[in-house]
Amino acid sequence: PAPPPPPEPVAAPSSAGASADGEYYTVLRASKARAKASASSTVIGELEPNTVLKKLAADGGFIKVVFGLEKEAWVLTKNKRGMEFVEVASDQSAAGAQFPKDQAALVDKQKAEKAAEEAAEAEAGAGGGGGGGASAAA
């Protein structure tokens, strides 16, 4: 009798072809994170080169990604001149390992920016500060 056929190799997840939601992307050049999938939408943050992003959805030339405290943002993948801003990460497992670290750094940056804004608003609203606490001593 003929020997049994060799076992089928288990297919590894492939990043080839159409990109799937949940796939990791790498930022190629400084990019703007926007509230909506539109170049005229409000900028809610900046992305540094080499930041790993996790794709949630796509709309036209934008991908929706996880974005720290804001939870979600839209990032342009390529401009009208063909300049790419993000690309599918070539090593999905390495990108998956880096993603939480990049998100933690992004959250820290967003918290620092928010604290600085709140401090500036408090200083502006206090009219120079000082005083205030003396009446509580009575």
PDB file of C-alpha atoms in Angstrom, residues 5-101:
ATOM      1  CA  PRO A   5       0.175  11.581   2.584  1.00  0.00           C
ATOM      2  CA  PRO A   6       2.162  14.029   4.720  1.00  0.00           C
ATOM      3  CA  PRO A   7       0.064  16.116   7.103  1.00  0.00           C
ATOM      4  CA  GLU A   8      -1.214  19.404   5.727  1.00  0.00           C
ATOM      5  CA  PRO A   9       0.887  22.352   6.894  1.00  0.00           C
ATOM      6  CA  VAL A  10      -0.964  24.738   9.178  1.00  0.00           C
ATOM      7  CA  ALA A  11      -1.404  28.038   7.378  1.00  0.00           C
ATOM      8  CA  ALA A  12       0.136  30.978   9.170  1.00  0.00           C
ATOM      9  CA  PRO A  13      -1.898  34.191   9.223  1.00  0.00           C
ATOM     10  CA  SER A  14      -0.941  36.201   6.186  1.00  0.00           C
ATOM     11  CA  SER A  15      -0.770  39.949   5.797  1.00  0.00           C
ATOM     12  CA  ALA A  16      -0.955  39.566   2.021  1.00  0.00           C
ATOM     13  CA  GLY A  17      -3.991  40.713   0.101  1.00  0.00           C
ATOM     14  CA  ALA A  18      -6.704  42.929   1.535  1.00  0.00           C
ATOM     15  CA  SER A  19      -5.923  44.127   5.013  1.00  0.00           C
ATOM     16  CA  ALA A  20      -8.207  42.904   7.750  1.00  0.00           C
ATOM     17  CA  ASP A  21      -9.609  44.801  10.697  1.00  0.00           C
ATOM     18  CA  GLY A  22      -7.448  44.186  13.758  1.00  0.00           C
ATOM     19  CA  GLU A  23      -4.327  44.287  11.618  1.00  0.00           C
ATOM     20  CA  TYR A  24      -1.337  46.325  12.783  1.00  0.00           C
ATOM     21  CA  TYR A  25       0.060  49.279  10.852  1.00  0.00           C
ATOM     22  CA  THR A  26       3.281  51.244  11.251  1.00  0.00           C
ATOM     23  CA  VAL A  27       3.397  55.050  10.952  1.00  0.00           C
ATOM     24  CA  LEU A  28       5.946  55.983   8.269  1.00  0.00           C
ATOM     25  CA  ARG A  29       6.053  59.767   8.794  1.00  0.00           C
ATOM     26  CA  ALA A  30       4.562  62.226  11.278  1.00  0.00           C
ATOM     27  CA  SER A  31       0.802  62.040  10.793  1.00  0.00           C
ATOM     28  CA  LYS A  32      -2.320  63.701  12.121  1.00  0.00           C
ATOM     29  CA  ALA A  33      -4.942  61.726  14.019  1.00  0.00           C
ATOM     30  CA  ARG A  34      -8.392  63.053  13.116  1.00  0.00           C
ATOM     31  CA  ALA A  35     -11.864  62.824  14.652  1.00  0.00           C
ATOM     32  CA  LYS A  36     -13.426  61.695  11.338  1.00  0.00           C
ATOM     33  CA  ALA A  37     -12.330  60.149   8.040  1.00  0.00           C
ATOM     34  CA  SER A  38     -11.832  63.513   6.361  1.00  0.00           C
ATOM     35  CA  ALA A  39      -8.803  65.700   5.673  1.00  0.00           C
ATOM     36  CA  SER A  40     -10.839  68.677   6.949  1.00  0.00           C
ATOM     37  CA  SER A  41     -11.813  66.930  10.198  1.00  0.00           C
ATOM     38  CA  THR A  42     -10.595  68.156  13.593  1.00  0.00           C
ATOM     39  CA  VAL A  43      -7.043  67.077  14.446  1.00  0.00           C
ATOM     40  CA  ILE A  44      -7.140  65.313  17.829  1.00  0.00           C
ATOM     41  CA  GLY A  45      -3.462  64.389  18.000  1.00  0.00           C
ATOM     42  CA  GLU A  46      -0.183  63.698  16.261  1.00  0.00           C
ATOM     43  CA  LEU A  47       1.457  60.356  15.508  1.00  0.00           C
ATOM     44  CA  GLU A  48       5.219  59.915  15.489  1.00  0.00           C
ATOM     45  CA  PRO A  49       7.037  57.765  12.903  1.00  0.00           C
ATOM     46  CA  ASN A  50       7.383  54.066  13.842  1.00  0.00           C
ATOM     47  CA  THR A  51       4.302  54.121  16.092  1.00  0.00           C
ATOM     48  CA  VAL A  52       2.323  50.872  15.817  1.00  0.00           C
ATOM     49  CA  LEU A  53      -1.420  51.293  15.226  1.00  0.00           C
ATOM     50  CA  LYS A  54      -4.239  48.747  15.358  1.00  0.00           C
ATOM     51  CA  LYS A  55      -6.749  49.077  12.532  1.00  0.00           C
ATOM     52  CA  LEU A  56     -10.437  48.992  13.486  1.00  0.00           C
ATOM     53  CA  ALA A  57     -11.999  49.930  10.137  1.00  0.00           C
ATOM     54  CA  ALA A  58     -11.334  51.685   6.842  1.00  0.00           C
ATOM     55  CA  ASP A  59     -13.117  54.463   4.954  1.00  0.00           C
ATOM     56  CA  GLY A  60     -11.761  55.742   1.679  1.00  0.00           C
ATOM     57  CA  GLY A  61      -8.109  56.652   2.155  1.00  0.00           C
ATOM     58  CA  PHE A  62      -8.337  56.557   5.955  1.00  0.00           C
ATOM     59  CA  ILE A  63      -8.027  53.843   8.581  1.00  0.00           C
ATOM     60  CA  LYS A  64      -9.751  54.013  11.968  1.00  0.00           C
ATOM     61  CA  VAL A  65      -7.303  53.116  14.727  1.00  0.00           C
ATOM     62  CA  VAL A  66      -7.105  52.723  18.499  1.00  0.00           C
ATOM     63  CA  PHE A  67      -5.852  56.083  19.809  1.00  0.00           C
ATOM     64  CA  GLY A  68      -5.013  56.171  23.520  1.00  0.00           C
ATOM     65  CA  LEU A  69      -7.427  58.169  25.690  1.00  0.00           C
ATOM     66  CA  GLU A  70      -9.468  59.280  22.686  1.00  0.00           C
ATOM     67  CA  LYS A  71     -10.207  55.582  22.025  1.00  0.00           C
ATOM     68  CA  GLU A  72     -10.395  56.005  18.225  1.00  0.00           C
ATOM     69  CA  ALA A  73      -8.983  58.243  15.531  1.00  0.00           C
ATOM     70  CA  TRP A  74      -8.756  58.318  11.743  1.00  0.00           C
ATOM     71  CA  VAL A  75      -5.394  58.401   9.970  1.00  0.00           C
ATOM     72  CA  LEU A  76      -4.780  59.157   6.292  1.00  0.00           C
ATOM     73  CA  THR A  77      -3.027  56.214   4.645  1.00  0.00           C
ATOM     74  CA  LYS A  78      -1.784  58.013   1.514  1.00  0.00           C
ATOM     75  CA  ASN A  79      -2.153  61.578   0.220  1.00  0.00           C
ATOM     76  CA  LYS A  80      -3.255  62.617  -3.285  1.00  0.00           C
ATOM     77  CA  ARG A  81       0.378  62.764  -4.433  1.00  0.00           C
ATOM     78  CA  GLY A  82       0.862  59.130  -3.436  1.00  0.00           C
ATOM     79  CA  MET A  83       2.937  59.773  -0.295  1.00  0.00           C
ATOM     80  CA  GLU A  84       2.221  57.001   2.210  1.00  0.00           C
ATOM     81  CA  PHE A  85       1.765  57.853   5.894  1.00  0.00           C
ATOM     82  CA  VAL A  86       1.160  54.343   7.243  1.00  0.00           C
ATOM     83  CA  GLU A  87       1.721  50.811   5.977  1.00  0.00           C
ATOM     84  CA  VAL A  88       0.694  47.336   7.053  1.00  0.00           C
ATOM     85  CA  ALA A  89       3.329  46.140   9.524  1.00  0.00           C
ATOM     86  CA  SER A  90       5.509  43.516   7.840  1.00  0.00           C
ATOM     87  CA  ASP A  91       5.823  41.502  11.067  1.00  0.00           C
ATOM     88  CA  GLN A  92       2.348  41.334  12.611  1.00  0.00           C
ATOM     89  CA  SER A  93       3.462  39.418  15.731  1.00  0.00           C
ATOM     90  CA  ALA A  94       6.246  41.908  16.527  1.00  0.00           C
ATOM     91  CA  ALA A  95       3.849  44.795  15.870  1.00  0.00           C
ATOM     92  CA  GLY A  96       1.301  43.150  18.153  1.00  0.00           C
ATOM     93  CA  ALA A  97       3.907  43.002  20.921  1.00  0.00           C
ATOM     94  CA  GLN A  98       4.909  46.655  20.378  1.00  0.00           C
ATOM     95  CA  PHE A  99       1.335  47.997  20.133  1.00  0.00           C
ATOM     96  CA  PRO A 100       0.528  48.053  23.909  1.00  0.00           C
ATOM     97  CA  LYS A 101       3.824  49.844  24.622  1.00  0.00           C
TER      98      LYS A 101
END
